Amino acid sequence: MGRAPCCDKANRCGKSCRLRWLNYLRPNIKHGGFSEEEDNIIFRLYISIGSRWSIIASQLPGRTDNDVKNYWNTKLKKKFLGKQRKETSAADPKRETAGDGHGNLGITGWPQQPALTYPIDHQEIYDDPFSLAWSSLQQNSGAQALLCPTSFWTELDDILRFNLMKMDESNAATKSENMNWNEVSPFLYPNTYDGRL
DNA sequence: AACCCTAGCAACCGCCAACGC
DNA sequence: TGCGTTGGCGGTTGCTAGGGT
């Protein structure tokens, strides 16, 4: 499966060799499906730090950044944006596959409410983590205070800056990606987050 | 049976930082 | 300090399988 190798199979270049080892051949790689818990971890980290797949993958033993990235792009993004897709493709209802069949997202620990409550004219930016966060936060009971989009964006931007700053500090201090997640704002870890991953 | 469409995912590409000389 | 090499990363591509028509 997948595209043809860039080099002769019998004479692979080092970079391809390394990539294949890291993403596919390495021992202890999980090749099975992702669990609901892993889904939640990926989702929350994506909201918090964006598409830093290597960091996200480091929190999921046995998963590679490529795995996580592929899984997000092929499944999770649709899962978490399912309702929005349904709204925009109402003329073609058979395309809707995510959720429980009633327009709910089916995320463990997240209230089962319609995702699309953000104004329709903001849909064009709905695919980024901020938009995802907005959708998700609105599904939580505590989102009442965030009904003003302007203050929400400001607040979320502050949180993201804070998290990125903490990550930079952590990386600078340890020269590794084993950041201290306890320092990241819990604002984006509602319900199931208990301070460890 | 043949065609079309979509999902899944391994691999490619390009950029950038670290490293050694 | 400058340059070439290497490794790491995120985004993207394109092959394959499977389902629908």
PDB file of C-alpha atoms (C1' of nucleotides) in Angstrom:
ATOM      1  CA  MET A   1       0.000   0.000   0.000  1.00  0.00           C
ATOM      2  CA  GLY A   2       1.060   3.597  -0.391  1.00  0.00           C
ATOM      3  CA  ARG A   3       3.031   5.295  -3.075  1.00  0.00           C
ATOM      4  CA  ALA A   4       6.006   3.780  -4.797  1.00  0.00           C
ATOM      5  CA  PRO A   5       9.364   4.303  -3.086  1.00  0.00           C
ATOM      6  CA  CYS A   6      11.433   7.238  -4.259  1.00  0.00           C
ATOM      7  CA  CYS A   7      14.528   5.065  -4.554  1.00  0.00           C
ATOM      8  CA  ASP A   8      15.289   1.631  -5.815  1.00  0.00           C
ATOM      9  CA  LYS A   9      14.017  -0.804  -3.208  1.00  0.00           C
ATOM     10  CA  ALA A  10      17.312  -2.653  -3.250  1.00  0.00           C
ATOM     11  CA  ASN A  11      19.242   0.578  -2.797  1.00  0.00           C
ATOM     12  CA  ARG A  12      17.139   2.855  -0.581  1.00  0.00           C
ATOM     13  CA  CYS A  13      18.418   6.274   0.353  1.00  0.00           C
ATOM     14  CA  GLY A  14      19.144   6.807   4.024  1.00  0.00           C
ATOM     15  CA  LYS A  15      16.350   9.211   4.608  1.00  0.00           C
ATOM     16  CA  SER A  16      13.682   6.905   3.233  1.00  0.00           C
ATOM     17  CA  CYS A  17      15.201   4.026   5.124  1.00  0.00           C
ATOM     18  CA  ARG A  18      15.072   5.921   8.369  1.00  0.00           C
ATOM     19  CA  LEU A  19      11.516   7.053   7.743  1.00  0.00           C
ATOM     20  CA  ARG A  20      10.318   3.572   7.015  1.00  0.00           C
ATOM     21  CA  TRP A  21      12.017   2.254  10.113  1.00  0.00           C
ATOM     22  CA  LEU A  22      10.562   4.945  12.332  1.00  0.00           C
ATOM     23  CA  ASN A  23       7.055   4.820  10.961  1.00  0.00           C
ATOM     24  CA  TYR A  24       6.569   1.210  10.087  1.00  0.00           C
ATOM     25  CA  LEU A  25       9.286  -1.323  10.908  1.00  0.00           C
ATOM     26  CA  ARG A  26      10.368  -0.209  14.348  1.00  0.00           C
ATOM     27  CA  PRO A  27       9.519  -2.636  17.166  1.00  0.00           C
ATOM     28  CA  ASN A  28       6.742  -1.685  19.590  1.00  0.00           C
ATOM     29  CA  ILE A  29       4.836   0.206  16.926  1.00  0.00           C
ATOM     30  CA  LYS A  30       1.102  -0.181  17.332  1.00  0.00           C
ATOM     31  CA  HIS A  31      -0.547  -0.904  14.029  1.00  0.00           C
ATOM     32  CA  GLY A  32      -4.043  -1.392  15.316  1.00  0.00           C
ATOM     33  CA  GLY A  33      -6.876   1.083  15.572  1.00  0.00           C
ATOM     34  CA  PHE A  34      -6.874   3.982  17.993  1.00  0.00           C
ATOM     35  CA  SER A  35      -8.768   3.725  21.241  1.00  0.00           C
ATOM     36  CA  GLU A  36     -11.341   6.239  22.417  1.00  0.00           C
ATOM     37  CA  GLU A  37      -8.874   7.428  25.028  1.00  0.00           C
ATOM     38  CA  GLU A  38      -6.234   8.019  22.382  1.00  0.00           C
ATOM     39  CA  ASP A  39      -8.803   9.916  20.336  1.00  0.00           C
ATOM     40  CA  ASN A  40      -9.413  12.234  23.241  1.00  0.00           C
ATOM     41  CA  ILE A  41      -5.735  12.784  23.909  1.00  0.00           C
ATOM     42  CA  ILE A  42      -5.064  13.621  20.295  1.00  0.00           C
ATOM     43  CA  PHE A  43      -8.033  15.936  20.122  1.00  0.00           C
ATOM     44  CA  ARG A  44      -7.160  17.831  23.269  1.00  0.00           C
ATOM     45  CA  LEU A  45      -3.505  18.166  22.363  1.00  0.00           C
ATOM     46  CA  TYR A  46      -4.361  19.303  18.860  1.00  0.00           C
ATOM     47  CA  ILE A  47      -6.569  21.998  20.274  1.00  0.00           C
ATOM     48  CA  SER A  48      -3.904  23.039  22.730  1.00  0.00           C
ATOM     49  CA  ILE A  49      -0.744  23.006  20.607  1.00  0.00           C
ATOM     50  CA  GLY A  50      -1.931  22.565  17.054  1.00  0.00           C
ATOM     51  CA  SER A  51      -0.414  20.215  14.506  1.00  0.00           C
ATOM     52  CA  ARG A  52       2.737  19.353  16.397  1.00  0.00           C
ATOM     53  CA  TRP A  53       2.371  15.708  15.614  1.00  0.00           C
ATOM     54  CA  SER A  54       5.680  14.575  17.041  1.00  0.00           C
ATOM     55  CA  ILE A  55       4.795  16.035  20.422  1.00  0.00           C
ATOM     56  CA  ILE A  56       1.312  14.594  20.310  1.00  0.00           C
ATOM     57  CA  ALA A  57       2.692  11.204  19.297  1.00  0.00           C
ATOM     58  CA  SER A  58       5.188  11.299  22.150  1.00  0.00           C
ATOM     59  CA  GLN A  59       2.237  11.167  24.519  1.00  0.00           C
ATOM     60  CA  LEU A  60       0.894   8.035  22.837  1.00  0.00           C
ATOM     61  CA  PRO A  61       3.205   5.060  23.373  1.00  0.00           C
ATOM     62  CA  GLY A  62       3.625   2.986  20.249  1.00  0.00           C
ATOM     63  CA  ARG A  63       2.256   5.647  17.953  1.00  0.00           C
ATOM     64  CA  THR A  64       4.309   7.625  15.474  1.00  0.00           C
ATOM     65  CA  ASP A  65       3.796  11.177  14.372  1.00  0.00           C
ATOM     66  CA  ASN A  66       2.907   9.893  10.929  1.00  0.00           C
ATOM     67  CA  ASP A  67       0.330   7.577  12.439  1.00  0.00           C
ATOM     68  CA  VAL A  68      -1.252  10.315  14.467  1.00  0.00           C
ATOM     69  CA  LYS A  69      -1.206  12.721  11.558  1.00  0.00           C
ATOM     70  CA  ASN A  70      -2.807  10.227   9.213  1.00  0.00           C
ATOM     71  CA  TYR A  71      -5.369   9.258  11.794  1.00  0.00           C
ATOM     72  CA  TRP A  72      -6.277  12.863  12.402  1.00  0.00           C
ATOM     73  CA  ASN A  73      -6.544  13.715   8.734  1.00  0.00           C
ATOM     74  CA  THR A  74      -8.536  10.644   7.767  1.00  0.00           C
ATOM     75  CA  LYS A  75     -10.758  10.020  10.760  1.00  0.00           C
ATOM     76  CA  LEU A  76     -10.629  12.359  13.718  1.00  0.00           C
ATOM     77  CA  LYS A  77     -11.005  15.555  11.738  1.00  0.00           C
ATOM     78  CA  LYS A  78     -14.143  14.188  10.162  1.00  0.00           C
ATOM     79  CA  LYS A  79     -15.349  12.821  13.457  1.00  0.00           C
ATOM     80  CA  PHE A  80     -15.029  16.144  15.213  1.00  0.00           C
ATOM     81  CA  LEU A  81     -16.213  18.164  12.268  1.00  0.00           C
ATOM     82  CA  GLY A  82     -18.926  15.760  11.306  1.00  0.00           C
ATOM     83  CA  LYS A  83     -21.805  17.963  12.307  1.00  0.00           C
ATOM     84  CA  GLN A  84     -20.374  20.925  10.482  1.00  0.00           C
ATOM     85  CA  ARG A  85     -19.936  18.851   7.342  1.00  0.00           C
ATOM     86  CA  LYS A  86     -23.538  17.787   7.649  1.00  0.00           C
ATOM     87  CA  GLU A  87     -24.685  21.368   7.799  1.00  0.00           C
ATOM     88  CA  THR A  88     -22.725  22.311   4.721  1.00  0.00           C
ATOM     89  CA  SER A  89     -23.693  19.242   2.755  1.00  0.00           C
ATOM     90  CA  ALA A  90     -27.326  19.064   3.682  1.00  0.00           C
ATOM     91  CA  ALA A  91     -28.218  18.529   0.061  1.00  0.00           C
ATOM     92  CA  ASP A  92     -26.230  15.311   0.117  1.00  0.00           C
ATOM     93  CA  PRO A  93     -27.090  13.606   3.421  1.00  0.00           C
ATOM     94  CA  LYS A  94     -25.640  10.214   2.531  1.00  0.00           C
ATOM     95  CA  ARG A  95     -22.138  11.670   2.834  1.00  0.00           C
ATOM     96  CA  GLU A  96     -22.554  12.112   6.582  1.00  0.00           C
ATOM     97  CA  THR A  97     -20.825   9.291   8.447  1.00  0.00           C
ATOM     98  CA  ALA A  98     -19.548  10.680  11.732  1.00  0.00           C
ATOM     99  CA  GLY A  99     -21.236  10.682  15.095  1.00  0.00           C
ATOM    100  CA  ASP A 100     -24.177   8.711  16.335  1.00  0.00           C
ATOM    101  CA  GLY A 101     -26.459   9.324  13.426  1.00  0.00           C
ATOM    102  CA  HIS A 102     -28.237  12.149  15.176  1.00  0.00           C
ATOM    103  CA  GLY A 103     -25.703  14.824  14.478  1.00  0.00           C
ATOM    104  CA  ASN A 104     -23.789  14.273  17.709  1.00  0.00           C
ATOM    105  CA  LEU A 105     -20.059  13.916  17.760  1.00  0.00           C
ATOM    106  CA  GLY A 106     -19.664  10.970  20.079  1.00  0.00           C
ATOM    107  CA  ILE A 107     -16.565  12.173  21.917  1.00  0.00           C
ATOM    108  CA  THR A 108     -16.080  10.467  25.247  1.00  0.00           C
ATOM    109  CA  GLY A 109     -16.424  12.935  28.056  1.00  0.00           C
ATOM    110  CA  TRP A 110     -17.886  15.654  25.878  1.00  0.00           C
ATOM    111  CA  PRO A 111     -21.537  16.584  25.958  1.00  0.00           C
ATOM    112  CA  GLN A 112     -23.595  15.224  23.130  1.00  0.00           C
ATOM    113  CA  GLN A 113     -24.820  18.443  21.616  1.00  0.00           C
ATOM    114  CA  PRO A 114     -24.830  19.817  18.112  1.00  0.00           C
ATOM    115  CA  ALA A 115     -21.375  21.080  17.178  1.00  0.00           C
ATOM    116  CA  LEU A 116     -22.314  23.912  14.887  1.00  0.00           C
ATOM    117  CA  THR A 117     -23.393  26.801  17.022  1.00  0.00           C
ATOM    118  CA  TYR A 118     -20.860  29.260  15.714  1.00  0.00           C
ATOM    119  CA  PRO A 119     -22.177  31.763  13.203  1.00  0.00           C
ATOM    120  CA  ILE A 120     -22.434  30.298   9.749  1.00  0.00           C
ATOM    121  CA  ASP A 121     -20.271  33.005   8.206  1.00  0.00           C
ATOM    122  CA  HIS A 122     -17.281  31.738  10.201  1.00  0.00           C
ATOM    123  CA  GLN A 123     -17.307  28.294   8.672  1.00  0.00           C
ATOM    124  CA  GLU A 124     -14.411  29.017   6.359  1.00  0.00           C
ATOM    125  CA  ILE A 125     -12.016  28.983   9.299  1.00  0.00           C
ATOM    126  CA  TYR A 126     -13.610  26.006  10.959  1.00  0.00           C
ATOM    127  CA  ASP A 127     -10.870  23.576  10.054  1.00  0.00           C
ATOM    128  CA  ASP A 128      -8.216  25.076  12.294  1.00  0.00           C
ATOM    129  CA  PRO A 129      -7.645  24.258  15.954  1.00  0.00           C
ATOM    130  CA  PHE A 130      -9.117  27.510  17.143  1.00  0.00           C
ATOM    131  CA  SER A 131     -12.353  26.791  15.373  1.00  0.00           C
ATOM    132  CA  LEU A 132     -12.375  23.259  16.691  1.00  0.00           C
ATOM    133  CA  ALA A 133     -11.818  24.567  20.152  1.00  0.00           C
ATOM    134  CA  TRP A 134     -14.628  27.033  19.771  1.00  0.00           C
ATOM    135  CA  SER A 135     -16.969  24.304  18.678  1.00  0.00           C
ATOM    136  CA  SER A 136     -15.912  22.001  21.468  1.00  0.00           C
ATOM    137  CA  LEU A 137     -16.036  24.609  24.161  1.00  0.00           C
ATOM    138  CA  GLN A 138     -19.494  25.596  23.112  1.00  0.00           C
ATOM    139  CA  GLN A 139     -20.529  22.031  23.700  1.00  0.00           C
ATOM    140  CA  ASN A 140     -19.513  22.332  27.318  1.00  0.00           C
ATOM    141  CA  SER A 141     -21.833  23.802  29.869  1.00  0.00           C
ATOM    142  CA  GLY A 142     -19.212  26.323  30.881  1.00  0.00           C
ATOM    143  CA  ALA A 143     -19.217  27.885  27.459  1.00  0.00           C
ATOM    144  CA  GLN A 144     -21.946  30.354  28.286  1.00  0.00           C
ATOM    145  CA  ALA A 145     -19.359  32.960  29.127  1.00  0.00           C
ATOM    146  CA  LEU A 146     -17.787  32.487  25.715  1.00  0.00           C
ATOM    147  CA  LEU A 147     -20.766  33.336  23.619  1.00  0.00           C
ATOM    148  CA  CYS A 148     -19.084  36.518  22.466  1.00  0.00           C
ATOM    149  CA  PRO A 149     -16.803  35.414  19.627  1.00  0.00           C
ATOM    150  CA  THR A 150     -14.441  38.345  20.042  1.00  0.00           C
ATOM    151  CA  SER A 151     -13.633  37.649  23.685  1.00  0.00           C
ATOM    152  CA  PHE A 152     -13.399  33.974  22.962  1.00  0.00           C
ATOM    153  CA  TRP A 153     -10.755  34.424  20.292  1.00  0.00           C
ATOM    154  CA  THR A 154      -8.789  36.721  22.524  1.00  0.00           C
ATOM    155  CA  GLU A 155      -8.929  34.291  25.407  1.00  0.00           C
ATOM    156  CA  LEU A 156      -8.085  31.291  23.319  1.00  0.00           C
ATOM    157  CA  ASP A 157      -5.228  33.124  21.661  1.00  0.00           C
ATOM    158  CA  ASP A 158      -3.819  33.968  25.074  1.00  0.00           C
ATOM    159  CA  ILE A 159      -4.048  30.349  26.136  1.00  0.00           C
ATOM    160  CA  LEU A 160      -2.353  29.120  23.018  1.00  0.00           C
ATOM    161  CA  ARG A 161       0.438  31.645  23.394  1.00  0.00           C
ATOM    162  CA  PHE A 162       0.837  30.582  27.015  1.00  0.00           C
ATOM    163  CA  ASN A 163       1.036  26.920  26.098  1.00  0.00           C
ATOM    164  CA  LEU A 164       3.502  27.528  23.296  1.00  0.00           C
ATOM    165  CA  MET A 165       5.628  29.641  25.595  1.00  0.00           C
ATOM    166  CA  LYS A 166       5.647  26.864  28.193  1.00  0.00           C
ATOM    167  CA  MET A 167       6.596  24.370  25.535  1.00  0.00           C
ATOM    168  CA  ASP A 168       9.466  26.533  24.352  1.00  0.00           C
ATOM    169  CA  GLU A 169      10.672  26.968  27.913  1.00  0.00           C
ATOM    170  CA  SER A 170      10.435  23.273  28.555  1.00  0.00           C
ATOM    171  CA  ASN A 171      12.230  22.367  25.361  1.00  0.00           C
ATOM    172  CA  ALA A 172      14.931  24.895  25.999  1.00  0.00           C
ATOM    173  CA  ALA A 173      15.470  23.560  29.495  1.00  0.00           C
ATOM    174  CA  THR A 174      15.476  19.879  28.721  1.00  0.00           C
ATOM    175  CA  LYS A 175      16.529  19.803  25.082  1.00  0.00           C
ATOM    176  CA  SER A 176      13.797  17.286  24.616  1.00  0.00           C
ATOM    177  CA  GLU A 177      10.102  17.154  23.924  1.00  0.00           C
ATOM    178  CA  ASN A 178       9.195  15.783  27.331  1.00  0.00           C
ATOM    179  CA  MET A 179       7.380  18.936  28.241  1.00  0.00           C
ATOM    180  CA  ASN A 180       5.698  19.400  31.557  1.00  0.00           C
ATOM    181  CA  TRP A 181       2.039  19.122  30.707  1.00  0.00           C
ATOM    182  CA  ASN A 182       1.078  20.185  34.192  1.00  0.00           C
ATOM    183  CA  GLU A 183       2.125  23.689  33.233  1.00  0.00           C
ATOM    184  CA  VAL A 184      -0.174  23.851  30.267  1.00  0.00           C
ATOM    185  CA  SER A 185      -3.406  25.636  30.910  1.00  0.00           C
ATOM    186  CA  PRO A 186      -6.074  23.166  32.007  1.00  0.00           C
ATOM    187  CA  PHE A 187      -8.600  25.370  30.276  1.00  0.00           C
ATOM    188  CA  LEU A 188      -8.434  23.120  27.262  1.00  0.00           C
ATOM    189  CA  TYR A 189      -8.479  19.882  29.212  1.00  0.00           C
ATOM    190  CA  PRO A 190     -12.019  19.738  30.499  1.00  0.00           C
ATOM    191  CA  ASN A 191     -13.765  16.800  32.133  1.00  0.00           C
ATOM    192  CA  THR A 192     -11.382  13.901  31.848  1.00  0.00           C
ATOM    193  CA  TYR A 193      -8.022  15.607  32.239  1.00  0.00           C
ATOM    194  CA  ASP A 194      -6.452  14.694  35.565  1.00  0.00           C
ATOM    195  CA  GLY A 195      -3.075  16.329  35.180  1.00  0.00           C
ATOM    196  CA  ARG A 196      -1.255  13.422  33.579  1.00  0.00           C
ATOM    197  CA  LEU A 197      -1.220  11.889  30.151  1.00  0.00           C
TER     198      LEU A 197
ATOM    199  C1'  DA B   1     -18.053  -7.029 -15.166  1.00  0.00           C
ATOM    200  C1'  DA B   2     -16.645  -2.444 -15.403  1.00  0.00           C
ATOM    201  C1'  DC B   3     -16.367   1.905 -13.758  1.00  0.00           C
ATOM    202  C1'  DC B   4     -16.296   5.498 -10.247  1.00  0.00           C
ATOM    203  C1'  DC B   5     -15.545   7.289  -5.782  1.00  0.00           C
ATOM    204  C1'  DT B   6     -13.687   7.372  -1.241  1.00  0.00           C
ATOM    205  C1'  DA B   7     -10.921   5.886   2.753  1.00  0.00           C
ATOM    206  C1'  DG B   8      -6.671   4.456   4.546  1.00  0.00           C
ATOM    207  C1'  DC B   9      -1.943   5.005   4.946  1.00  0.00           C
ATOM    208  C1'  DA B  10       2.987   4.487   3.514  1.00  0.00           C
ATOM    209  C1'  DA B  11       6.010   7.325   1.441  1.00  0.00           C
ATOM    210  C1'  DC B  12       7.583  11.670  -0.723  1.00  0.00           C
ATOM    211  C1'  DC B  13       8.716  16.579  -0.494  1.00  0.00           C
ATOM    212  C1'  DG B  14      10.513  20.727   1.213  1.00  0.00           C
ATOM    213  C1'  DC B  15      11.948  23.337   4.954  1.00  0.00           C
ATOM    214  C1'  DC B  16      14.741  24.113   8.910  1.00  0.00           C
ATOM    215  C1'  DA B  17      17.892  23.276  12.747  1.00  0.00           C
ATOM    216  C1'  DA B  18      21.769  20.813  14.529  1.00  0.00           C
ATOM    217  C1'  DC B  19      26.114  19.128  13.785  1.00  0.00           C
ATOM    218  C1'  DG B  20      30.821  18.394  12.092  1.00  0.00           C
ATOM    219  C1'  DC B  21      34.581  19.976   9.488  1.00  0.00           C
TER     220       DC B  21
ATOM    221  C1'  DT C   1      32.341  31.982  10.391  1.00  0.00           C
ATOM    222  C1'  DG C   2      30.836  29.518   6.432  1.00  0.00           C
ATOM    223  C1'  DC C   3      29.506  25.456   4.169  1.00  0.00           C
ATOM    224  C1'  DG C   4      27.876  20.798   3.436  1.00  0.00           C
ATOM    225  C1'  DT C   5      25.527  16.931   5.497  1.00  0.00           C
ATOM    226  C1'  DT C   6      22.184  14.786   8.251  1.00  0.00           C
ATOM    227  C1'  DG C   7      18.079  14.288  10.922  1.00  0.00           C
ATOM    228  C1'  DG C   8      13.470  15.800  12.308  1.00  0.00           C
ATOM    229  C1'  DC C   9       9.207  17.547  11.229  1.00  0.00           C
ATOM    230  C1'  DG C  10       4.670  18.819   9.052  1.00  0.00           C
ATOM    231  C1'  DG C  11       2.198  18.926   4.797  1.00  0.00           C
ATOM    232  C1'  DT C  12       1.053  16.525   0.799  1.00  0.00           C
ATOM    233  C1'  DT C  13       0.828  12.888  -2.652  1.00  0.00           C
ATOM    234  C1'  DG C  14      -0.619   8.840  -4.820  1.00  0.00           C
ATOM    235  C1'  DC C  15      -1.262   3.775  -4.619  1.00  0.00           C
ATOM    236  C1'  DT C  16      -4.385   0.161  -3.087  1.00  0.00           C
ATOM    237  C1'  DA C  17      -8.604  -1.801  -1.372  1.00  0.00           C
ATOM    238  C1'  DG C  18     -13.276  -1.798  -0.954  1.00  0.00           C
ATOM    239  C1'  DG C  19     -17.941  -0.297  -1.561  1.00  0.00           C
ATOM    240  C1'  DG C  20     -21.513   1.552  -4.517  1.00  0.00           C
ATOM    241  C1'  DT C  21     -23.748   1.958  -8.981  1.00  0.00           C
TER     242       DT C  21
END
